[in-house]
Amino acid sequence: MEKLIGKFKQMLSLRHLASKGVLADEDLEIIEDAGIWVKNGKIVEIGAFETLAPKAHKSHIPIEEIVSGNWVLMPSFIDCHTHICFGGNRAKDYALRIAGKTYLDIAKAGGGILDTVRKTREATFEQLYQNTQNILDKMLKNGVSTIEVKSGYGLSVAEEIKILEVIKQISSESPMTIIPTCLAAHTLPPEFSEKEFYLAHLTEELLPVLSEKKLSKRVDIFVEPSAFPMDIARKYLENAKNQGFEICIHADQFSVGGSRLAVELQALSADHLEASTAEEINLLANSSTVAVVLPGASLGLGMPFAPARQLLDAGACVAISTDYNPGSAPMGNLLLQASVLAAQEKLTTAETLAAITFRAAQALALPDRGRLETGFWADMIAFACEDYREILYWQGQMLPSILWKEGRRLF
Ligand code: NIG
Ligand code: FE
């Protein structure tokens, strides 16, 4: 399949932008009246439509014409941290929380993660499949075409495998790229009383099966005294790395420690970071670990945002993700959350859009997407507007009207 698509009033390529640190809006490449040449799902060339069109005619390459009105084209979004395979919901927790109970209070009272674990264990494969698929449909309409999905509501070998099998099945049928991550180390399940023993059990009984059945290449852990403290998390992650897994960490959500461990172990990402101080910010900035901030969790919990501005100023690679989950972050709207975070933290448009495209791709070790550039996947969205600045301005209320995944128009 080879074609030229156009024309677009503006094309926001996100080419040539640094992979870490501060980004100025002056550095954004905006191609006016642009076209994009695609072959076998990948980008061959971008440029002025008037230059590309005669070349296409000459080589008998069809033109996919985008008619009527003005369009702004950019890479489609990448959500690099979600927990969308779950049963039930936690509306009860939310009511308690907005009335003043804390996240940890609710967990201690039998709500929280373990409540979703019960409901997820009760759910059949088909129910989980349908729930997750419904969420993915919504995400795609919001412009997300690559998404990470964590397990973590099974917390036993069989139940974690069930969840990862659901994700694998959906992934094989979905046009989206779905990256599965094992978060069996989300919290201690009721069947175990010893955290170290539970993690050793996962290391021996679960991780080898994941590799054998090709269910996941990534391992995550919630590092927090109430979940898994740093030292026993270190051992688990080292073992996971030795078995060939990439690692990422739920880090510094309520107290610091996780991000330090992420840097020490060269994790792909350290996610959350609401509690990070200058020390953690510097560690992350001087590492290759992506700092993933999750405004949806701050909004859901009514807590301060992670220090995205300071992370960027220090030189870190900052990605923004929804953390979409039934407890702390039930909203799941990436563009809305990125827009709100940008207003609150004073992020430039370039920094904000980078954080939900190529910098989020970096957190997933996917160097082949997130920019409109020769050799990259033609994963892209078009908004019906005249100026790229409207994309954040409408705070998630303007949806993309067109989405292409690997060059194929899905809507
Ligand atoms: O990333 N912090 C740990 N895990 C999730 C919350 C999961 C839940 O509450 O169900 C998070 O916010
Ligand atoms: Fe999370």
Tab-separated table of C-alpha atoms and ligand atoms in Angstrom:
chain	number	residue	atom	x	y	z
A	1	MET	CA	0.000	0.000	0.000
A	2	GLU	CA	1.472	3.281	-1.114
A	3	LYS	CA	-0.272	6.663	-1.156
A	4	LEU	CA	0.034	10.370	-0.653
A	5	ILE	CA	-2.316	11.875	1.946
A	6	GLY	CA	-3.237	15.547	2.034
A	7	LYS	CA	-3.495	18.244	2.154
A	8	PHE	CA	-3.318	19.519	5.680
A	9	LYS	CA	-3.392	23.178	6.623
A	10	GLN	CA	-0.718	22.456	9.211
A	11	MET	CA	1.414	19.421	9.852
A	12	LEU	CA	3.028	19.249	13.257
A	13	SER	CA	5.837	16.795	12.651
A	14	LEU	CA	7.526	16.858	16.098
A	15	ARG	CA	10.717	16.069	14.135
A	16	HIS	CA	14.078	17.225	15.474
A	17	LEU	CA	12.820	17.819	19.007
A	18	ALA	CA	15.142	16.710	21.816
A	19	SER	CA	14.364	13.452	23.553
A	20	LYS	CA	14.888	15.009	27.012
A	21	GLY	CA	14.547	18.323	28.800
A	22	VAL	CA	13.036	21.690	27.979
A	23	LEU	CA	11.343	22.293	24.604
A	24	ALA	CA	10.462	25.717	23.225
A	25	ASP	CA	7.446	26.212	20.977
A	26	GLU	CA	9.713	27.999	18.480
A	27	ASP	CA	11.374	24.611	17.885
A	28	LEU	CA	8.159	23.028	16.593
A	29	GLU	CA	8.226	22.316	12.878
A	30	ILE	CA	4.917	23.411	11.324
A	31	ILE	CA	4.590	22.548	7.650
A	32	GLU	CA	1.838	24.603	5.984
A	33	ASP	CA	-0.340	22.988	3.274
A	34	ALA	CA	1.394	19.693	3.844
A	35	GLY	CA	1.225	16.179	2.461
A	36	ILE	CA	2.513	12.868	3.775
A	37	TRP	CA	3.736	9.981	1.622
A	38	VAL	CA	3.133	6.559	3.141
A	39	LYS	CA	4.283	3.107	2.036
A	40	ASN	CA	3.521	-0.185	3.795
A	41	GLY	CA	2.362	1.675	6.877
A	42	LYS	CA	5.513	3.751	7.234
A	43	ILE	CA	6.277	7.344	6.375
A	44	VAL	CA	8.345	7.840	3.228
A	45	GLU	CA	8.330	11.606	3.027
A	46	ILE	CA	6.613	14.659	4.454
A	47	GLY	CA	6.546	18.092	2.878
A	48	ALA	CA	4.587	20.646	0.880
A	49	PHE	CA	1.585	18.988	-0.810
A	50	GLU	CA	2.212	20.993	-3.984
A	51	THR	CA	5.681	19.443	-4.274
A	52	LEU	CA	4.634	15.888	-3.425
A	53	ALA	CA	1.476	15.715	-5.588
A	54	PRO	CA	3.214	15.941	-9.021
A	55	LYS	CA	5.697	13.281	-7.885
A	56	ALA	CA	2.799	11.024	-6.903
A	57	HIS	CA	1.077	11.579	-10.268
A	58	LYS	CA	4.266	10.757	-12.129
A	59	SER	CA	4.761	7.466	-10.260
A	60	HIS	CA	1.025	6.601	-10.395
A	61	ILE	CA	0.720	6.708	-6.619
A	62	PRO	CA	-2.883	7.329	-5.485
A	63	ILE	CA	-3.751	10.406	-3.509
A	64	GLU	CA	-5.956	10.066	-0.438
A	65	GLU	CA	-7.528	13.454	-0.513
A	66	ILE	CA	-8.682	15.111	2.671
A	67	VAL	CA	-11.402	17.428	1.558
A	68	SER	CA	-13.470	20.267	2.972
A	69	GLY	CA	-12.039	22.581	5.554
A	70	ASN	CA	-8.829	22.949	7.462
A	71	TRP	CA	-6.939	20.147	9.121
A	72	VAL	CA	-4.055	19.917	11.553
A	73	LEU	CA	-2.120	16.661	11.369
A	74	MET	CA	0.113	15.294	14.117
A	75	PRO	CA	1.312	11.897	15.399
A	76	SER	CA	-1.406	9.949	17.210
A	77	PHE	CA	-1.167	9.694	20.993
A	78	ILE	CA	0.647	7.093	23.050
A	79	ASP	CA	-0.632	6.245	26.525
A	80	CYS	CA	2.296	4.538	28.261
A	81	HIS	CA	0.727	3.626	31.634
A	82	THR	CA	-2.754	2.154	32.135
A	83	HIS	CA	-4.547	-0.497	34.211
A	84	ILE	CA	-7.627	-0.973	32.013
A	85	CYS	CA	-8.189	-4.729	32.393
A	86	PHE	CA	-10.351	-4.982	35.518
A	87	GLY	CA	-13.741	-6.033	36.840
A	88	GLY	CA	-16.364	-3.800	38.504
A	89	ASN	CA	-15.757	-0.214	39.514
A	90	ARG	CA	-14.873	1.706	42.682
A	91	ALA	CA	-17.537	4.406	42.807
A	92	LYS	CA	-17.904	3.674	46.535
A	93	ASP	CA	-14.233	4.484	47.137
A	94	TYR	CA	-14.592	7.688	45.156
A	95	ALA	CA	-17.538	8.818	47.297
A	96	LEU	CA	-15.541	8.142	50.482
A	97	ARG	CA	-12.508	9.918	49.091
A	98	ILE	CA	-14.270	13.096	48.023
A	99	ALA	CA	-15.835	13.140	51.501
A	100	GLY	CA	-12.343	13.269	52.986
A	101	LYS	CA	-11.008	9.728	53.501
A	102	THR	CA	-7.475	9.136	52.234
A	103	TYR	CA	-6.357	6.557	49.655
A	104	LEU	CA	-4.550	4.602	52.332
A	105	ASP	CA	-7.543	4.827	54.765
A	106	ILE	CA	-9.810	3.363	52.116
A	107	ALA	CA	-7.332	0.573	51.336
A	108	LYS	CA	-7.067	-0.299	55.035
A	109	ALA	CA	-10.872	-0.409	55.275
A	110	GLY	CA	-11.044	-3.130	52.609
A	111	GLY	CA	-11.583	-0.881	49.584
A	112	GLY	CA	-8.820	0.046	47.212
A	113	ILE	CA	-6.868	-2.279	44.979
A	114	LEU	CA	-7.995	-5.480	46.736
A	115	ASP	CA	-11.638	-4.673	46.074
A	116	THR	CA	-10.903	-4.578	42.327
A	117	VAL	CA	-8.875	-7.774	42.715
A	118	ARG	CA	-11.972	-9.542	44.083
A	119	LYS	CA	-14.137	-8.278	41.231
A	120	THR	CA	-11.524	-9.083	38.606
A	121	ARG	CA	-11.097	-12.613	39.891
A	122	GLU	CA	-14.882	-13.073	39.734
A	123	ALA	CA	-15.036	-11.815	36.152
A	124	THR	CA	-14.905	-14.319	33.306
A	125	PHE	CA	-12.440	-14.063	30.445
A	126	GLU	CA	-15.269	-12.790	28.220
A	127	GLN	CA	-16.374	-10.125	30.695
A	128	LEU	CA	-12.832	-8.822	31.089
A	129	TYR	CA	-12.385	-8.909	27.338
A	130	GLN	CA	-15.537	-6.841	26.793
A	131	ASN	CA	-14.758	-4.294	29.557
A	132	THR	CA	-11.255	-3.746	28.274
A	133	GLN	CA	-12.365	-3.589	24.655
A	134	ASN	CA	-14.973	-0.927	25.510
A	135	ILE	CA	-12.293	1.218	27.118
A	136	LEU	CA	-9.928	0.729	24.180
A	137	ASP	CA	-12.653	1.832	21.747
A	138	LYS	CA	-13.000	5.048	23.721
A	139	MET	CA	-9.233	5.593	23.846
A	140	LEU	CA	-8.951	5.142	20.079
A	141	LYS	CA	-11.648	7.774	19.536
A	142	ASN	CA	-9.574	10.068	21.750
A	143	GLY	CA	-6.630	9.627	19.381
A	144	VAL	CA	-4.597	6.999	21.248
A	145	SER	CA	-3.247	4.296	18.930
A	146	THR	CA	-0.487	2.785	21.090
A	147	ILE	CA	-1.253	1.863	24.676
A	148	GLU	CA	0.411	0.057	27.524
A	149	VAL	CA	-1.876	-2.154	29.626
A	150	LYS	CA	-0.865	-3.575	33.009
A	151	SER	CA	-2.162	-6.647	34.764
A	152	GLY	CA	-2.182	-6.361	38.550
A	153	TYR	CA	-5.743	-7.125	39.647
A	154	GLY	CA	-5.242	-10.894	39.665
A	155	LEU	CA	-2.402	-11.266	42.179
A	156	SER	CA	-2.051	-15.015	41.755
A	157	VAL	CA	-0.270	-16.982	39.064
A	158	ALA	CA	-3.516	-18.179	37.465
A	159	GLU	CA	-5.365	-14.858	37.696
A	160	GLU	CA	-2.466	-12.775	36.417
A	161	ILE	CA	-2.157	-15.169	33.482
A	162	LYS	CA	-5.907	-14.851	32.852
A	163	ILE	CA	-5.607	-11.060	32.624
A	164	LEU	CA	-2.528	-11.161	30.398
A	165	GLU	CA	-4.252	-13.733	28.157
A	166	VAL	CA	-7.196	-11.331	27.790
A	167	ILE	CA	-4.797	-8.535	26.845
A	168	LYS	CA	-2.982	-10.802	24.378
A	169	GLN	CA	-6.241	-11.867	22.744
A	170	ILE	CA	-7.415	-8.267	22.378
A	171	SER	CA	-4.018	-7.245	21.086
A	172	SER	CA	-4.140	-9.884	18.349
A	173	GLU	CA	-7.504	-8.548	17.133
A	174	SER	CA	-7.106	-4.813	17.706
A	175	PRO	CA	-5.743	-2.285	15.241
A	176	MET	CA	-4.047	-0.577	18.188
A	177	THR	CA	-0.549	-1.457	19.389
A	178	ILE	CA	-0.997	-2.873	22.878
A	179	ILE	CA	2.032	-3.321	25.143
A	180	PRO	CA	1.308	-5.662	28.069
A	181	THR	CA	3.065	-5.279	31.430
A	182	CYS	CA	2.976	-7.655	34.384
A	183	LEU	CA	2.100	-5.812	37.604
A	184	ALA	CA	1.551	-8.900	39.753
A	185	ALA	CA	3.601	-6.959	42.343
A	186	HIS	CA	0.831	-4.390	42.752
A	187	THR	CA	0.064	-5.175	46.385
A	188	LEU	CA	0.213	-8.188	48.692
A	189	PRO	CA	-2.711	-10.565	47.975
A	190	PRO	CA	-4.781	-11.858	50.935
A	191	GLU	CA	-3.406	-15.405	50.477
A	192	PHE	CA	0.109	-14.290	51.440
A	193	SER	CA	1.384	-12.714	54.641
A	194	GLU	CA	5.008	-12.199	53.646
A	195	LYS	CA	5.885	-9.726	50.908
A	196	GLU	CA	9.299	-11.189	50.182
A	197	PHE	CA	7.866	-14.658	49.931
A	198	TYR	CA	5.133	-13.485	47.518
A	199	LEU	CA	7.678	-11.842	45.231
A	200	ALA	CA	9.899	-14.944	45.306
A	201	HIS	CA	6.823	-16.977	44.357
A	202	LEU	CA	6.144	-14.660	41.391
A	203	THR	CA	9.793	-14.846	40.324
A	204	GLU	CA	9.744	-18.621	40.261
A	205	GLU	CA	6.199	-19.475	39.246
A	206	LEU	CA	4.856	-16.593	37.171
A	207	LEU	CA	7.654	-14.804	35.304
A	208	PRO	CA	8.973	-17.895	33.469
A	209	VAL	CA	5.420	-18.673	32.268
A	210	LEU	CA	5.036	-15.137	30.917
A	211	SER	CA	8.134	-15.591	28.783
A	212	GLU	CA	7.155	-19.072	27.699
A	213	LYS	CA	3.625	-18.027	26.686
A	214	LYS	CA	4.820	-14.665	25.316
A	215	LEU	CA	2.398	-12.787	27.554
A	216	SER	CA	4.625	-9.898	28.581
A	217	LYS	CA	8.193	-8.648	28.315
A	218	ARG	CA	7.781	-6.002	30.990
A	219	VAL	CA	7.563	-6.090	34.776
A	220	ASP	CA	6.264	-3.308	37.025
A	221	ILE	CA	6.064	-3.023	40.826
A	222	PHE	CA	4.393	-0.580	43.216
A	223	VAL	CA	7.271	0.613	45.405
A	224	GLU	CA	5.828	2.090	48.595
A	225	PRO	CA	6.073	0.940	52.227
A	226	SER	CA	2.361	0.020	52.134
A	227	ALA	CA	2.885	-2.043	48.962
A	228	PHE	CA	6.487	-3.230	48.413
A	229	PRO	CA	9.424	-1.503	50.142
A	230	MET	CA	12.525	-0.657	48.163
A	231	ASP	CA	14.825	-3.435	49.291
A	232	ILE	CA	12.587	-6.346	48.536
A	233	ALA	CA	11.475	-4.651	45.319
A	234	ARG	CA	15.137	-4.405	44.246
A	235	LYS	CA	15.609	-8.144	44.531
A	236	TYR	CA	12.437	-8.883	42.546
A	237	LEU	CA	13.368	-6.456	39.783
A	238	GLU	CA	16.929	-7.776	39.563
A	239	ASN	CA	15.543	-11.270	39.157
A	240	ALA	CA	13.089	-10.055	36.531
A	241	LYS	CA	15.919	-8.346	34.639
A	242	ASN	CA	17.970	-11.525	34.810
A	243	GLN	CA	15.064	-13.345	33.205
A	244	GLY	CA	15.159	-10.796	30.377
A	245	PHE	CA	12.303	-8.473	31.368
A	246	GLU	CA	12.283	-4.726	30.857
A	247	ILE	CA	11.301	-2.971	34.055
A	248	CYS	CA	9.321	0.067	35.149
A	249	ILE	CA	8.294	1.221	38.611
A	250	HIS	CA	5.318	2.875	40.332
A	251	ALA	CA	7.605	5.317	42.103
A	252	ASP	CA	7.399	8.183	44.620
A	253	GLN	CA	3.589	8.311	44.660
A	254	PHE	CA	3.261	8.916	48.397
A	255	SER	CA	6.888	8.638	49.586
A	256	VAL	CA	10.268	8.677	47.853
A	257	GLY	CA	12.451	5.665	47.056
A	258	GLY	CA	11.026	4.122	43.910
A	259	SER	CA	12.594	6.586	41.496
A	260	ARG	CA	16.035	6.105	43.037
A	261	LEU	CA	15.632	2.366	42.487
A	262	ALA	CA	14.433	2.947	38.922
A	263	VAL	CA	17.567	4.941	38.101
A	264	GLU	CA	19.827	2.440	39.857
A	265	LEU	CA	18.345	-0.450	37.870
A	266	GLN	CA	18.105	1.536	34.616
A	267	ALA	CA	14.361	1.021	34.463
A	268	LEU	CA	12.628	2.217	31.316
A	269	SER	CA	10.418	4.506	33.380
A	270	ALA	CA	9.624	5.747	36.869
A	271	ASP	CA	5.931	6.569	37.040
A	272	HIS	CA	3.878	8.858	39.363
A	273	LEU	CA	6.572	11.025	41.092
A	274	GLU	CA	4.088	13.204	43.014
A	275	ALA	CA	6.330	13.006	46.095
A	276	SER	CA	9.675	13.457	44.293
A	277	THR	CA	11.969	16.156	45.698
A	278	ALA	CA	14.922	17.990	44.126
A	279	GLU	CA	17.113	14.980	44.823
A	280	GLU	CA	14.936	12.514	42.898
A	281	ILE	CA	14.393	15.049	40.127
A	282	ASN	CA	18.147	15.322	39.610
A	283	LEU	CA	18.650	11.596	39.670
A	284	LEU	CA	16.002	11.124	36.984
A	285	ALA	CA	17.305	14.022	34.893
A	286	ASN	CA	20.763	12.465	34.782
A	287	SER	CA	19.506	9.063	33.742
A	288	SER	CA	17.916	7.395	30.757
A	289	THR	CA	14.803	6.533	32.785
A	290	VAL	CA	11.679	8.294	31.520
A	291	ALA	CA	9.760	10.278	34.170
A	292	VAL	CA	6.102	9.411	33.581
A	293	VAL	CA	3.700	11.819	35.260
A	294	LEU	CA	0.075	10.842	35.805
A	295	PRO	CA	-2.212	13.854	36.217
A	296	GLY	CA	-5.289	11.605	36.189
A	297	ALA	CA	-4.187	10.054	39.502
A	298	SER	CA	-3.710	13.515	41.045
A	299	LEU	CA	-7.158	14.557	39.806
A	300	GLY	CA	-8.771	11.339	41.021
A	301	LEU	CA	-7.107	11.455	44.419
A	302	GLY	CA	-7.306	15.215	44.876
A	303	MET	CA	-3.545	15.427	45.318
A	304	PRO	CA	-0.817	17.721	43.941
A	305	PHE	CA	0.540	17.064	40.470
A	306	ALA	CA	4.001	15.592	39.940
A	307	PRO	CA	6.681	18.286	39.435
A	308	ALA	CA	6.719	18.098	35.637
A	309	ARG	CA	8.143	21.616	35.192
A	310	GLN	CA	11.087	20.978	37.497
A	311	LEU	CA	11.736	17.593	35.902
A	312	LEU	CA	11.955	19.207	32.457
A	313	ASP	CA	14.070	22.110	33.699
A	314	ALA	CA	16.500	19.649	35.273
A	315	GLY	CA	16.718	17.839	31.913
A	316	ALA	CA	14.513	14.766	32.371
A	317	CYS	CA	12.509	13.034	29.661
A	318	VAL	CA	8.917	13.616	30.780
A	319	ALA	CA	5.985	11.586	29.454
A	320	ILE	CA	2.353	12.096	30.451
A	321	SER	CA	-0.036	9.184	30.795
A	322	THR	CA	-3.555	8.571	32.143
A	323	ASP	CA	-2.883	5.804	34.708
A	324	TYR	CA	-6.426	4.805	33.702
A	325	ASN	CA	-7.637	2.500	36.493
A	326	PRO	CA	-10.858	1.926	38.475
A	327	GLY	CA	-9.464	3.393	41.689
A	328	SER	CA	-7.241	6.454	41.574
A	329	ALA	CA	-7.734	7.452	37.938
A	330	PRO	CA	-11.110	6.538	36.431
A	331	MET	CA	-11.207	9.340	33.838
A	332	GLY	CA	-8.763	8.103	31.227
A	333	ASN	CA	-8.777	11.162	28.964
A	334	LEU	CA	-5.148	11.729	27.971
A	335	LEU	CA	-5.553	14.985	26.045
A	336	LEU	CA	-7.722	16.571	28.732
A	337	GLN	CA	-5.248	15.601	31.436
A	338	ALA	CA	-2.212	16.763	29.477
A	339	SER	CA	-3.893	20.135	28.811
A	340	VAL	CA	-4.796	20.620	32.466
A	341	LEU	CA	-1.329	19.591	33.650
A	342	ALA	CA	0.266	21.982	31.173
A	343	ALA	CA	-1.809	24.896	32.478
A	344	GLN	CA	-1.006	24.040	36.071
A	345	GLU	CA	2.700	23.274	35.627
A	346	LYS	CA	3.448	25.842	32.890
A	347	LEU	CA	4.510	23.456	30.160
A	348	THR	CA	4.998	24.567	26.587
A	349	THR	CA	2.871	23.100	23.815
A	350	ALA	CA	5.988	21.351	22.516
A	351	GLU	CA	6.729	19.773	25.918
A	352	THR	CA	3.124	18.710	26.396
A	353	LEU	CA	2.632	17.154	22.968
A	354	ALA	CA	6.067	15.482	23.129
A	355	ALA	CA	4.991	13.929	26.448
A	356	ILE	CA	2.037	12.126	24.853
A	357	THR	CA	3.831	11.116	21.654
A	358	PHE	CA	7.536	10.373	21.131
A	359	ARG	CA	8.561	10.758	24.765
A	360	ALA	CA	5.817	8.329	25.800
A	361	ALA	CA	7.122	5.996	23.073
A	362	GLN	CA	10.525	6.181	24.742
A	363	ALA	CA	8.990	4.888	27.988
A	364	LEU	CA	7.834	1.847	26.016
A	365	ALA	CA	11.130	1.438	24.125
A	366	LEU	CA	9.346	2.055	20.813
A	367	PRO	CA	11.668	4.331	18.815
A	368	ASP	CA	9.585	3.897	15.662
A	369	ARG	CA	6.596	6.146	16.434
A	370	GLY	CA	5.490	9.436	17.943
A	371	ARG	CA	6.925	11.737	15.262
A	372	LEU	CA	6.015	12.293	11.614
A	373	GLU	CA	9.361	11.417	10.149
A	374	THR	CA	10.737	9.211	7.375
A	375	GLY	CA	10.885	5.573	8.508
A	376	PHE	CA	8.389	6.043	11.342
A	377	TRP	CA	4.979	4.354	11.472
A	378	ALA	CA	2.253	6.464	9.907
A	379	ASP	CA	0.263	6.584	13.152
A	380	MET	CA	-1.432	9.955	13.007
A	381	ILE	CA	-4.484	12.031	13.785
A	382	ALA	CA	-6.098	15.031	12.149
A	383	PHE	CA	-8.057	17.692	14.000
A	384	ALA	CA	-10.610	19.863	12.215
A	385	CYS	CA	-9.038	23.191	13.116
A	386	GLU	CA	-6.739	25.836	11.666
A	387	ASP	CA	-4.051	26.191	14.274
A	388	TYR	CA	-2.183	23.458	16.180
A	389	ARG	CA	-2.531	25.463	19.397
A	390	GLU	CA	-6.245	24.612	19.461
A	391	ILE	CA	-5.363	20.990	20.276
A	392	LEU	CA	-4.501	21.814	23.899
A	393	TYR	CA	-6.675	24.909	24.092
A	394	TRP	CA	-9.925	22.918	23.896
A	395	GLN	CA	-8.741	20.852	26.860
A	396	GLY	CA	-9.618	17.480	25.431
A	397	GLN	CA	-13.067	18.498	24.216
A	398	MET	CA	-11.996	18.606	20.573
A	399	LEU	CA	-11.518	15.019	19.427
A	400	PRO	CA	-9.494	14.055	16.377
A	401	SER	CA	-11.783	13.642	13.369
A	402	ILE	CA	-9.491	11.261	11.487
A	403	LEU	CA	-7.064	8.601	12.692
A	404	TRP	CA	-4.620	6.506	10.662
A	405	LYS	CA	-2.893	3.496	12.158
A	406	GLU	CA	0.088	2.307	10.149
A	407	GLY	CA	-1.221	4.303	7.227
A	408	ARG	CA	-4.709	2.787	7.326
A	409	ARG	CA	-7.570	5.181	8.005
A	410	LEU	CA	-9.625	3.807	10.913
A	411	PHE	CA	-12.110	6.696	11.137
B	1	NIG	O1	-1.103	3.713	39.672
B	1	NIG	N1	-0.551	3.209	42.851
B	1	NIG	C1	-0.832	2.079	42.522
B	1	NIG	N2	-1.659	1.643	41.561
B	1	NIG	C2	-2.600	2.397	40.829
B	1	NIG	C3	-3.902	2.496	41.500
B	1	NIG	C4	-4.641	1.260	41.329
B	1	NIG	C5	-5.973	1.252	41.997
B	1	NIG	O2	-6.259	2.078	42.868
B	1	NIG	O3	-6.719	0.346	41.607
B	1	NIG	C6	-2.059	3.737	40.394
B	1	NIG	O4	-2.576	4.805	40.769
B	2	FE	FE	-0.535	3.104	37.839
